CSV table of C-alpha atoms in Angstrom, one decimal:
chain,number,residue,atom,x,y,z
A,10,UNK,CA,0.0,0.0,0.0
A,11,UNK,CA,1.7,3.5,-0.9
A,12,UNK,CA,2.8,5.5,1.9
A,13,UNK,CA,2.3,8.7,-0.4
A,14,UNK,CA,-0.1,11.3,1.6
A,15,UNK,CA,-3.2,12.1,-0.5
A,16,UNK,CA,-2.8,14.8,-2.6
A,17,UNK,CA,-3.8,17.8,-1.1
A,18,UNK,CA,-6.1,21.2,-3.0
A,19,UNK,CA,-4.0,23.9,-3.9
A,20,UNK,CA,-3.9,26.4,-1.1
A,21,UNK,CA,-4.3,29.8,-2.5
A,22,UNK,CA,-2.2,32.7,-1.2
A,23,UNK,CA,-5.2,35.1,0.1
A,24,UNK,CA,-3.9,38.6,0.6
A,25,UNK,CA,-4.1,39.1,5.1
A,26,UNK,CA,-6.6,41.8,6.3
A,27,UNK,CA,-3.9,43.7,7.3
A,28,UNK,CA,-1.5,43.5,4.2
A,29,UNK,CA,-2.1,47.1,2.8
A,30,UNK,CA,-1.7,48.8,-0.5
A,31,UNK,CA,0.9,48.6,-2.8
A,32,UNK,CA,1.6,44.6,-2.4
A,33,UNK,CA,1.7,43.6,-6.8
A,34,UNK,CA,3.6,46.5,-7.9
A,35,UNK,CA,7.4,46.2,-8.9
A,36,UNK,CA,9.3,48.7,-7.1
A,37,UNK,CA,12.3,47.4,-5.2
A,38,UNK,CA,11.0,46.9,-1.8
A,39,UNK,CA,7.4,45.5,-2.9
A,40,UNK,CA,8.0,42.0,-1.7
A,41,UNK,CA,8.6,43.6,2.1
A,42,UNK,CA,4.9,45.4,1.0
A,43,UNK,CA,3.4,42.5,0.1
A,44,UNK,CA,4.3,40.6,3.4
A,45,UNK,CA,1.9,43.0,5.2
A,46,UNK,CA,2.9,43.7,8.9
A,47,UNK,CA,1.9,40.4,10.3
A,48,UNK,CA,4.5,39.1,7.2
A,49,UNK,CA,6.9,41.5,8.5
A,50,UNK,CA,6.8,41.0,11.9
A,51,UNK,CA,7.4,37.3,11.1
A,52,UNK,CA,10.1,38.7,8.5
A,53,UNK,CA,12.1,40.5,11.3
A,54,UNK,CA,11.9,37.9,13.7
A,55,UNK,CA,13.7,34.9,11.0
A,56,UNK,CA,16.4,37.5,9.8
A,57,UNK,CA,17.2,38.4,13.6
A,58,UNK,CA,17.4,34.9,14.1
A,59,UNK,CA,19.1,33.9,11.3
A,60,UNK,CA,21.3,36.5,12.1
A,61,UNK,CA,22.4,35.4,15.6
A,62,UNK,CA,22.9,31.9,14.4
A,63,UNK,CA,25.2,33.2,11.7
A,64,UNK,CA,27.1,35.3,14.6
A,65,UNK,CA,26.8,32.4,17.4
A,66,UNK,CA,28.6,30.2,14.8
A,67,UNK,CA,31.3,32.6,13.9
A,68,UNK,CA,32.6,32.8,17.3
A,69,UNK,CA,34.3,29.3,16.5
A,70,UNK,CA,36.0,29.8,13.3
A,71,UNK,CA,37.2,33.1,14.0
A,72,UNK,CA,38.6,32.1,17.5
A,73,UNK,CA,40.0,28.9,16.0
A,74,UNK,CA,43.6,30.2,16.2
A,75,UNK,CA,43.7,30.9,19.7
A,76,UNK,CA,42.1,27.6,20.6
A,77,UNK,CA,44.3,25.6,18.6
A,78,UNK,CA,46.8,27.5,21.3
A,79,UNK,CA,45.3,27.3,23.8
A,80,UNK,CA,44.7,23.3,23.9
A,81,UNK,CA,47.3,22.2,22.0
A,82,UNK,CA,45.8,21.4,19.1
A,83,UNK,CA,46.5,20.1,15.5
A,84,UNK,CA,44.7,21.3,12.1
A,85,UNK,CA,42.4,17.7,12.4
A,86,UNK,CA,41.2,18.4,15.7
A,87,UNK,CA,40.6,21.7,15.3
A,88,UNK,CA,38.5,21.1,11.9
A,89,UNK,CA,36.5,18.6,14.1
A,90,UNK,CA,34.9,21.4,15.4
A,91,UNK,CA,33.3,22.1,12.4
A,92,UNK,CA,32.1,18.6,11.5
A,93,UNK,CA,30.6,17.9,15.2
A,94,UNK,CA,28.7,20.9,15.1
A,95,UNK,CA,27.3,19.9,11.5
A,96,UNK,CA,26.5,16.9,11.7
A,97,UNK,CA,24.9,17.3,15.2
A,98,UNK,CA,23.0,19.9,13.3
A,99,UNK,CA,21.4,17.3,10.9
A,100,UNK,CA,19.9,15.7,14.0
A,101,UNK,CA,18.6,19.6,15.3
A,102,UNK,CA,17.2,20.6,12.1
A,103,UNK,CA,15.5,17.7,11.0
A,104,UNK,CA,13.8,17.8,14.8
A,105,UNK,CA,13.2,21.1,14.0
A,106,UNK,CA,11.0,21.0,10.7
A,107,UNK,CA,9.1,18.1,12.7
A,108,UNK,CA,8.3,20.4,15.6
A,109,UNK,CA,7.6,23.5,13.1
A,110,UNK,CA,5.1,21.1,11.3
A,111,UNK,CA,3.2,20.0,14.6
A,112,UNK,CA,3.5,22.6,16.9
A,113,UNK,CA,3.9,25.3,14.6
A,114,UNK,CA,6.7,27.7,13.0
A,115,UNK,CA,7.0,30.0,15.3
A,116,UNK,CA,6.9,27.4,18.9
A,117,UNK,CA,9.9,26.1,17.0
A,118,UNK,CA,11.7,28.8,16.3
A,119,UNK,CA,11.4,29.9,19.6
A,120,UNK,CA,13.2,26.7,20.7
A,121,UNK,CA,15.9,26.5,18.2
A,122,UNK,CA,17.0,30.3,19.0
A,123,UNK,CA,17.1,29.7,22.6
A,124,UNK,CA,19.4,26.2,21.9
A,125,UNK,CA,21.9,27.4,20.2
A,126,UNK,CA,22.0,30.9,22.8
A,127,UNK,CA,22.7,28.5,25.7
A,128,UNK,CA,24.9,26.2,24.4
A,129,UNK,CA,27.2,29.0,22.8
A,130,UNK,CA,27.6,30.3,26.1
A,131,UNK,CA,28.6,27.5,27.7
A,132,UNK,CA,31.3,27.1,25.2
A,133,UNK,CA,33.3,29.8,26.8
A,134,UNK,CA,33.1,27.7,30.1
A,135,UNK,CA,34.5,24.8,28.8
A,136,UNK,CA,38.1,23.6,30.9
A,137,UNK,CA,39.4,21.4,28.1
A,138,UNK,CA,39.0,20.2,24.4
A,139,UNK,CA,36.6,17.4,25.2
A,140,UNK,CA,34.1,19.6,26.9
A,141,UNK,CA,34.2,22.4,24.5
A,142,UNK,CA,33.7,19.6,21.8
A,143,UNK,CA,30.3,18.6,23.3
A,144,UNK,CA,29.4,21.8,24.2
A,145,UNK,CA,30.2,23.0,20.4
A,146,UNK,CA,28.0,19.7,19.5
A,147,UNK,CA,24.6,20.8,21.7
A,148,UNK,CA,25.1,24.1,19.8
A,149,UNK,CA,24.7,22.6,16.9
A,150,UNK,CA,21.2,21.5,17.8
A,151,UNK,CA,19.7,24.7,17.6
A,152,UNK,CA,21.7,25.8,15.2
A,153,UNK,CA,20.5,23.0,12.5
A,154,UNK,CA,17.2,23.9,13.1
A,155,UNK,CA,17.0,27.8,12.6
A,156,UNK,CA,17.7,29.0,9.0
A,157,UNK,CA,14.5,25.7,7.9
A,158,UNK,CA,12.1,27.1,10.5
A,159,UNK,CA,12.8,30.8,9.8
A,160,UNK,CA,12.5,30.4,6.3
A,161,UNK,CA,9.3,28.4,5.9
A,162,UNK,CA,7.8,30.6,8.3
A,163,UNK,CA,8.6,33.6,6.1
A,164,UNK,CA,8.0,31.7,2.8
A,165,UNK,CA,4.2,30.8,3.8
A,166,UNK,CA,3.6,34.7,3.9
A,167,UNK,CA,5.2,35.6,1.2
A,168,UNK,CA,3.7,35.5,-2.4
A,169,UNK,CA,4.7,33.2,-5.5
A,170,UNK,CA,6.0,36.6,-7.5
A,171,UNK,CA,8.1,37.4,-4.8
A,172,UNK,CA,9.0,34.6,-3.1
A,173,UNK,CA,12.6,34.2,-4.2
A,174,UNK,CA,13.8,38.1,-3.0
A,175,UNK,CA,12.3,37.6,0.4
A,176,UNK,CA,13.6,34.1,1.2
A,177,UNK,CA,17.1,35.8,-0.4
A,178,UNK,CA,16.7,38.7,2.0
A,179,UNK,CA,16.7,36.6,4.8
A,180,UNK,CA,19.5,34.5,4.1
A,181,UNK,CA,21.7,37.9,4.0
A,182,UNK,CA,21.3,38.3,7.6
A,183,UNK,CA,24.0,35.6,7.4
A,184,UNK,CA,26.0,37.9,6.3
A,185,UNK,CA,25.0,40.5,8.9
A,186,UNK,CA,26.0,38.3,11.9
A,187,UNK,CA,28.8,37.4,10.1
A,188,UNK,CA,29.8,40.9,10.2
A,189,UNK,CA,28.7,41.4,13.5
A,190,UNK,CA,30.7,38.4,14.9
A,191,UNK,CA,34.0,39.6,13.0
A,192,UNK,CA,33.7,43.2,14.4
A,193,UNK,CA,33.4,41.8,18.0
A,194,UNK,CA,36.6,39.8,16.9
A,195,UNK,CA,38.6,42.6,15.9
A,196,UNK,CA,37.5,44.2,19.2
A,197,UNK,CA,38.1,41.6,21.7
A,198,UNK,CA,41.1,40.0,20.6
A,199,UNK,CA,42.9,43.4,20.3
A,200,UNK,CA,42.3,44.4,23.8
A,201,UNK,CA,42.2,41.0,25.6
A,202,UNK,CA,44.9,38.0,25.7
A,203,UNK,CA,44.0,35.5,23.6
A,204,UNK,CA,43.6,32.8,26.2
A,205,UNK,CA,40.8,34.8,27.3
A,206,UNK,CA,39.5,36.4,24.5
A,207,UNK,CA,38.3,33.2,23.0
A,208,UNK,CA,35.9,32.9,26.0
A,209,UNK,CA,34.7,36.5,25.5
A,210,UNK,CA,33.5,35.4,21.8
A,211,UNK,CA,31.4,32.7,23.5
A,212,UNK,CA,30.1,34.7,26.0
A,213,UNK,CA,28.7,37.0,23.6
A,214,UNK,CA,26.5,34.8,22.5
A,215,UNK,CA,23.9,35.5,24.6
A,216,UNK,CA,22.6,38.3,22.6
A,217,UNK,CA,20.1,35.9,20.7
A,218,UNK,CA,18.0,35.4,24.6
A,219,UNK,CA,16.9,39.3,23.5
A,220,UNK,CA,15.3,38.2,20.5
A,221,UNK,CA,13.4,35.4,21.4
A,222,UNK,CA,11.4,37.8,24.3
A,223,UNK,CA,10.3,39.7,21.0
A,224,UNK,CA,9.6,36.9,18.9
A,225,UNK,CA,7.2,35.2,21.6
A,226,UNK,CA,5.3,38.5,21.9
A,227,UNK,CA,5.1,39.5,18.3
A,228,UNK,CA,5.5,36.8,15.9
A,229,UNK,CA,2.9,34.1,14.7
A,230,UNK,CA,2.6,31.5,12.0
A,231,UNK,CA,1.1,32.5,8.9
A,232,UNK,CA,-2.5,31.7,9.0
A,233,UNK,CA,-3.6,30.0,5.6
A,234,UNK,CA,-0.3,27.4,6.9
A,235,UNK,CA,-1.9,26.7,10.0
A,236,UNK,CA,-5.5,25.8,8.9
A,237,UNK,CA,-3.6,23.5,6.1
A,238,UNK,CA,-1.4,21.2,8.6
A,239,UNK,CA,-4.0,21.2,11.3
A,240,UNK,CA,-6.7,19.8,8.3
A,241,UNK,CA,-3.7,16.8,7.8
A,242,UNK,CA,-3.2,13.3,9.5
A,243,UNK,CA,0.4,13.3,7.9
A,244,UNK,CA,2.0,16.0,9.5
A,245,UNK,CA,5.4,15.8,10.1
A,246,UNK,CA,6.3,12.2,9.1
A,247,UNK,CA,9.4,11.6,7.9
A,248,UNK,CA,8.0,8.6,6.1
A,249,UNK,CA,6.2,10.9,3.8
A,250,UNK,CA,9.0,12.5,2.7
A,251,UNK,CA,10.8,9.7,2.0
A,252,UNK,CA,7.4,8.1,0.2
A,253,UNK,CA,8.0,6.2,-2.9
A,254,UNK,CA,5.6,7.3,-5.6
A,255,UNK,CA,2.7,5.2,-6.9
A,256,UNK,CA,0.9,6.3,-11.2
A,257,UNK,CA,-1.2,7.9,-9.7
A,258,UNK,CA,0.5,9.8,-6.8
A,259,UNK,CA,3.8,11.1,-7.1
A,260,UNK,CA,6.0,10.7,-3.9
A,261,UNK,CA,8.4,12.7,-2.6
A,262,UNK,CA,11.7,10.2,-2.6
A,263,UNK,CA,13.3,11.4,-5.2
A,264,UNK,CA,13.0,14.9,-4.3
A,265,UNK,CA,14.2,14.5,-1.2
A,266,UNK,CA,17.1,12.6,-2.1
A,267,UNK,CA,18.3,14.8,-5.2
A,268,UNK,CA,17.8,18.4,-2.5
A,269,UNK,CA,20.0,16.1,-0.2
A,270,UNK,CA,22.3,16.0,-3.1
A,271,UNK,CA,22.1,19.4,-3.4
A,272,UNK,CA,22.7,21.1,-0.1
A,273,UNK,CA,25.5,18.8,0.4
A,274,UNK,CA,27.7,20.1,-2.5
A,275,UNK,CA,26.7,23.7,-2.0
A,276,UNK,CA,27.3,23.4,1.9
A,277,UNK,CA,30.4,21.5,1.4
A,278,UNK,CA,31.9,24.1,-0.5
A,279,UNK,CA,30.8,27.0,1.5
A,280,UNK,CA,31.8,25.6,5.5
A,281,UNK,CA,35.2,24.6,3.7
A,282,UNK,CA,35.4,28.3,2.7
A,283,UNK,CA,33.9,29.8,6.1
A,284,UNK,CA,35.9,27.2,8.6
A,285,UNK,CA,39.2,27.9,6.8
A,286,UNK,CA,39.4,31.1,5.5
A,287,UNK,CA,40.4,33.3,8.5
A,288,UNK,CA,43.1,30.2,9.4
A,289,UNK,CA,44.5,30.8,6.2
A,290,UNK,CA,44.4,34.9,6.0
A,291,UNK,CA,46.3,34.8,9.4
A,292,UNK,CA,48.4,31.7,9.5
A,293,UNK,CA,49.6,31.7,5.8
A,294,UNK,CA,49.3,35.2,4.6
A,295,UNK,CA,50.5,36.2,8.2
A,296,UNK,CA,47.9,38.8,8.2
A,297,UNK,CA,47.2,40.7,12.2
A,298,UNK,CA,44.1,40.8,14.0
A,299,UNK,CA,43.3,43.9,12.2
A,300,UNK,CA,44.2,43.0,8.9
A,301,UNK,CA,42.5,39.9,8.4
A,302,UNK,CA,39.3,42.1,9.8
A,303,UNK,CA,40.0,44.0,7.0
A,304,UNK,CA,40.2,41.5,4.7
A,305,UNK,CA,36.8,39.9,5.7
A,306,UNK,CA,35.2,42.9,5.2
A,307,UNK,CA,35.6,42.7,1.9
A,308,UNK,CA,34.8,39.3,2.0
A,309,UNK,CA,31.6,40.0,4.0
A,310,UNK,CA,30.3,42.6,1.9
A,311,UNK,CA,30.1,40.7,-1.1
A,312,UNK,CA,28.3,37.6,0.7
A,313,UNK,CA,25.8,40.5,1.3
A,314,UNK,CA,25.0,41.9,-1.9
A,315,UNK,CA,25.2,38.2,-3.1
A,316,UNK,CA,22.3,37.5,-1.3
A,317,UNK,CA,20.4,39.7,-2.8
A,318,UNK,CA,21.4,39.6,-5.6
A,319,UNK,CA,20.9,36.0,-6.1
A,320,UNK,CA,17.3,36.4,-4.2
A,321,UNK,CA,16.4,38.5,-7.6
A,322,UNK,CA,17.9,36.2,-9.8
A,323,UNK,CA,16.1,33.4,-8.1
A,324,UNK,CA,12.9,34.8,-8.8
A,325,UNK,CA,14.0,36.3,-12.4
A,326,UNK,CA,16.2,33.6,-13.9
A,327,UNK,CA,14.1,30.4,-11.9
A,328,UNK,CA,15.8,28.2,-9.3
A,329,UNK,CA,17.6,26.0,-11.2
A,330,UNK,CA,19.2,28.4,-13.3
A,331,UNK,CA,20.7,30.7,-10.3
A,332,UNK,CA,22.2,27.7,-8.4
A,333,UNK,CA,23.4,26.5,-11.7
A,334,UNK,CA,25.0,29.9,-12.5
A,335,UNK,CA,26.4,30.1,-9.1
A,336,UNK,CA,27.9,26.8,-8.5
A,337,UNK,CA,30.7,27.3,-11.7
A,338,UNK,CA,30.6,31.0,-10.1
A,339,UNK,CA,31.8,29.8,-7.2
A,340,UNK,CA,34.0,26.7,-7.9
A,341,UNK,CA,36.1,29.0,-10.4
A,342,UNK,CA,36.7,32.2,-7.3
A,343,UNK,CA,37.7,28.9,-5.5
A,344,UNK,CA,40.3,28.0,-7.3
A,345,UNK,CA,41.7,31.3,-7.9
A,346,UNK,CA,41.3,32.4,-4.3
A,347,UNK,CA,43.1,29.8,-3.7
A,348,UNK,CA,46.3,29.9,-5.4
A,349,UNK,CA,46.7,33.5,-5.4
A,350,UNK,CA,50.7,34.0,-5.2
A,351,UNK,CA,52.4,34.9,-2.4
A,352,UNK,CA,53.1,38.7,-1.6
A,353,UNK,CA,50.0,39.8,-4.0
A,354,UNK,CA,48.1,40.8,-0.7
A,355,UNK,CA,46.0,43.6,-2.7
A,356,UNK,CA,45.1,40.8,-5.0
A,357,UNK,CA,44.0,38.7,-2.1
A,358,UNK,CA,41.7,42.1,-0.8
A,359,UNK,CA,40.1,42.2,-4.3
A,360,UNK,CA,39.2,38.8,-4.9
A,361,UNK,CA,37.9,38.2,-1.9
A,362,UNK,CA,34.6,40.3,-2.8
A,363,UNK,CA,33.4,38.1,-5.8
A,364,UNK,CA,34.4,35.1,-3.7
A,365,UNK,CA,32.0,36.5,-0.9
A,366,UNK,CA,29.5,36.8,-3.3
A,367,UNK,CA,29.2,34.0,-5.5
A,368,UNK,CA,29.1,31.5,-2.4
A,369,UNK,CA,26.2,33.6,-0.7
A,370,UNK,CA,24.7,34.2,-3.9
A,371,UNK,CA,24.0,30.4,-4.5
A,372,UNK,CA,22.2,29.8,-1.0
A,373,UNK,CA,19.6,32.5,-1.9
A,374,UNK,CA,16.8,30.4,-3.8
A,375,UNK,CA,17.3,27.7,-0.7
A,376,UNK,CA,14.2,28.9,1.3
A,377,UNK,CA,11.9,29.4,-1.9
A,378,UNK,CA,13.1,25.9,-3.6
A,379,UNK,CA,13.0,23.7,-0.8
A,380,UNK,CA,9.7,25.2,0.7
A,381,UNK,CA,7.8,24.6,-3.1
A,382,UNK,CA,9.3,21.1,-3.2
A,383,UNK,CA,7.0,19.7,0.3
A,384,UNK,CA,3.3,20.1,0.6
A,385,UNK,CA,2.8,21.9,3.8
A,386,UNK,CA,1.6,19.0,5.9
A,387,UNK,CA,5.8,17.7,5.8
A,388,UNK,CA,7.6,21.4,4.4
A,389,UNK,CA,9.5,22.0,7.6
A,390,UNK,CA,10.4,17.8,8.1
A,391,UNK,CA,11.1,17.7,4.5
A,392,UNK,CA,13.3,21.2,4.5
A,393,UNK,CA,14.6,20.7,7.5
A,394,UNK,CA,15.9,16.9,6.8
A,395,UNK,CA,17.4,18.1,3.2
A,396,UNK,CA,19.0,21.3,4.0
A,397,UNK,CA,20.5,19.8,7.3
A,398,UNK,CA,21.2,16.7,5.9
A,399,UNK,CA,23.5,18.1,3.7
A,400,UNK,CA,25.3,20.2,6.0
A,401,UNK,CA,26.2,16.7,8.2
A,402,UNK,CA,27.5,15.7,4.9
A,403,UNK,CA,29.3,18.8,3.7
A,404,UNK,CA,30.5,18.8,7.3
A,405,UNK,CA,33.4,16.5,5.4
A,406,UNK,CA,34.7,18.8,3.9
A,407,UNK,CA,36.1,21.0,6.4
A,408,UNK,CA,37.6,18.1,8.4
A,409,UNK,CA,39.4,16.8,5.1
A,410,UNK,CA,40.7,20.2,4.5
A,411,UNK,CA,42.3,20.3,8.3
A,412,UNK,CA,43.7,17.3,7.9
A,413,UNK,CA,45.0,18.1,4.0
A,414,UNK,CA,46.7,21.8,5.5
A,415,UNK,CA,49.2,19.6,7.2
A,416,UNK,CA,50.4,18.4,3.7
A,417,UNK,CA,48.8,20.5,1.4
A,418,UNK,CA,48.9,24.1,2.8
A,419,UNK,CA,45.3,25.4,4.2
A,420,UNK,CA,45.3,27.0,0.7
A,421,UNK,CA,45.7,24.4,-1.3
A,422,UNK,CA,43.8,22.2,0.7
A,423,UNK,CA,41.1,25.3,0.4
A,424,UNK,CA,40.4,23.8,-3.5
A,425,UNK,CA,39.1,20.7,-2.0
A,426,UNK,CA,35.7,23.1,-1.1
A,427,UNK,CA,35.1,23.6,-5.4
A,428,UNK,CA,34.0,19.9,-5.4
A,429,UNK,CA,31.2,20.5,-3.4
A,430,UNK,CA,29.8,23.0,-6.2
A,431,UNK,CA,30.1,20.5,-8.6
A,432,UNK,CA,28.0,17.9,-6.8
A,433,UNK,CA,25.4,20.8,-6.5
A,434,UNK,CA,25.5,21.2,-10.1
A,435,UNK,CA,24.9,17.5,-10.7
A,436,UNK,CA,22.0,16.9,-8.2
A,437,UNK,CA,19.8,20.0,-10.2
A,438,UNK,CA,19.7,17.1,-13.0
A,439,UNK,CA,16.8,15.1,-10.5
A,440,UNK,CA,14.7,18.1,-9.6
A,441,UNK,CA,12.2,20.3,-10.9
A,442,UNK,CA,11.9,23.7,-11.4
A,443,UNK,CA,9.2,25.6,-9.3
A,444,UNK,CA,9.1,29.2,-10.0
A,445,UNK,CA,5.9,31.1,-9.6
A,446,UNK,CA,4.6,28.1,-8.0
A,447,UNK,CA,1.7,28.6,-5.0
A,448,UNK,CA,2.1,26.9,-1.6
A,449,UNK,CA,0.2,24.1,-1.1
């Protein structure tokens, strides 16, 4: 008997009471107009948390030099960070889109924000490598969970037309706490010893407990989403999403193994790039404090505008077509970021922009894909499997890469991460386009 849930009627995106004038024109900010404020409220509330996840997570990668220090440790150890936190996040995010599709998106978020606050704390408590490992792992719980929640909750408000610049909107907050986390860098570990100043960049991850005392008050799911999971049996059920399909009832195996596919290779490539990078600026290229600050910034500001950017693509060029564009984008900035000679330091400044972009640029149709690929009964357990799925298995990538630098150099090793674009590439082959498509 086919485990394939019945096919549900299209749900129709019905303007909200509330959602004011000016929603279908074109001007630049009409998708935040067509959100209405109940949209935007919910709108603030996933780029705020997206934000603090970005900047929670940062306080590893950018401190990873004075741990290594600190501990005693070796480019392997020190890349396990990464892959713990990862692939514990596959566990938190595919908990997550269960939770976001039975107790609702908001409940969830809630829960994920608060996770990954605590735990981040506790890693500047940690007495020795073991601790701060698990302690880095629980972070990853809530951190998994986040961006899936945040975006479906968003994406259920927004309209088909729109779709792909507001879900690309939301992913630049990334890049925001990205920012955020490498100005507190440049702060603290120019006025404090090292051996402290890692724990300082921990500590400040309490800033995300602010947020959720908004969210609670302000913020609720989207209510067209809500009437269409509670009139489901099959919400939340991983075996739906891993249905095979009968003639006549398509199931959703295929799709969920080819997005796997997908977020794997882009994620690959981009943790390689955001584990290693500031390793490589200041060990390699024997950058300061300072100057690999500088250097990010650059770096930084290109992921921005590559979100958005690729968030109006996304909805211009179609999904596909962006990811497609942006994988060989990225792969080739790779490569040449990469193997940039020695002593051209200005070279190294330059570059770093469209290498900022390209890789930020490809994440932007994420929460508009995955969310049209699931029916709403399973889009958060089916988006939050995929999406975190493939960062346990990108998660390889950084690890291979610490234990290549050894060898290899961190910049050559850094090459490794253009692989992952080119799995991306190949996994679009199994999936569909969905473009103007409705929620439903």
């Amino acid at each position: 008997m086919s485990t394939t849930p019945p096919p549900q009627a299209p749900l129709t995106v019905v303007p909200h009471p509330d959602s004011g004038p000016g929603g279908s024109d074109d001007g630049a900010l009409a998708w935040l107009r067509a959100l209405g404020p109940r949209g935007r409220r919910a709108f603030a509330g996933a780029f705020g948390g997206y934000a603090l996840d970005s900047y929670d997570y940062f306080t590893l990668p950018l401190s990873m030099v004075a741990l290594a220090a600190y501990f005693g440790l070796d480019s392997g150890q020190t890349g396990l960070f990464t892959t713990v936190t990862l692939v514990v996040s596959a566990v938190g995010g595919a908990l997550a889109g269960v939770l976001a599709d039975r107790i609702g998106r908001v409940k969830a978020l809630l829960l994920t924000v608060l996770t990954y606050a605590v735990f981040t704390v506790a890693c500047g408590f940690a007495p020795n490598y073991g601790t701060l490992l698990v302690f880095r792992a629980l972070q990853g719980l809530g951190f998994g969970g986040e961006w899936a929640v945040g975006a479906i909750l968003v994406a259920e408000y927004a309209s088909a037309k729109h779709r792909g610049r507001t879900l690309g909107a939301i992913q630049s907050s990334w890049a925001v706490g990205w920012a955020l986390a490498a100005i507190v860098y440049t702060v603290v570990f120019s006025v404090a010893d090292d051996a402290l100043a890692w724990r300082i960049m921990f500590w400040t991850g309490a800033l995300p407990a602010l947020l959720v005392l908004w969210v609670r008050r302000s913020v609720h799911d989207a209510p067209e989403s809500v009437a269409a999971r509670e009139q489901s049996t099959r919400k939340g059920s991983f075996r739906a999403i891993f249905a095979r399909g009968t003639a006549g009832a398509p199931g959703l195996l295929r799709t969920t193994v080819f997005a796997g596919l997908l977020s794997t290779g882009v994620q690959g490539g981009y943790y390689t790039l955001a584990t290693w990078v500031p390793t490589y600026l200041k060990d390699e290229r024997g950058l300061s404090v300072v100057g690999t600050g500088g250097y990010l910034t650059f770096l930084i500001s290109g992921a921005f505008i590559g979100y958005l950017t690729g968030g109006y693509l996304t909805d211009r060029l179609g999904r596909r077509r962006n990811i497609w564009l942006f994988a060989l984008l990225s792969a080739v900035c790779v490569l040449a970021y990469a193997n940039i000679p020695a002593g051209a330091d200005t070279l190294l400044l330059v570059l770093g922009f469209p290498l900022g972009f390209c890789m930020s640029a490809i994440f932007s149709g994420f929460g508009s894909y995955l969310a049209e690929l699931y029916p709403t009964a399973v889009r958060g357990t089916g988006q939050g499997f995929t999406y975190n799925t493939g960062r346990a298995v990108g998660a390889v990538f950084p690890t291979t890469v610490g234990f290549l630098a050894d060898s290899w150099g961190v910049g050559g090793a850094l090459v490794f991460g253009a692989i992952g674009y080119g799995i991306a590439a190949a996994a679009l082959l199994g999936l569909p386009e969905t473009r103007g498509k409705e929620l439903a």
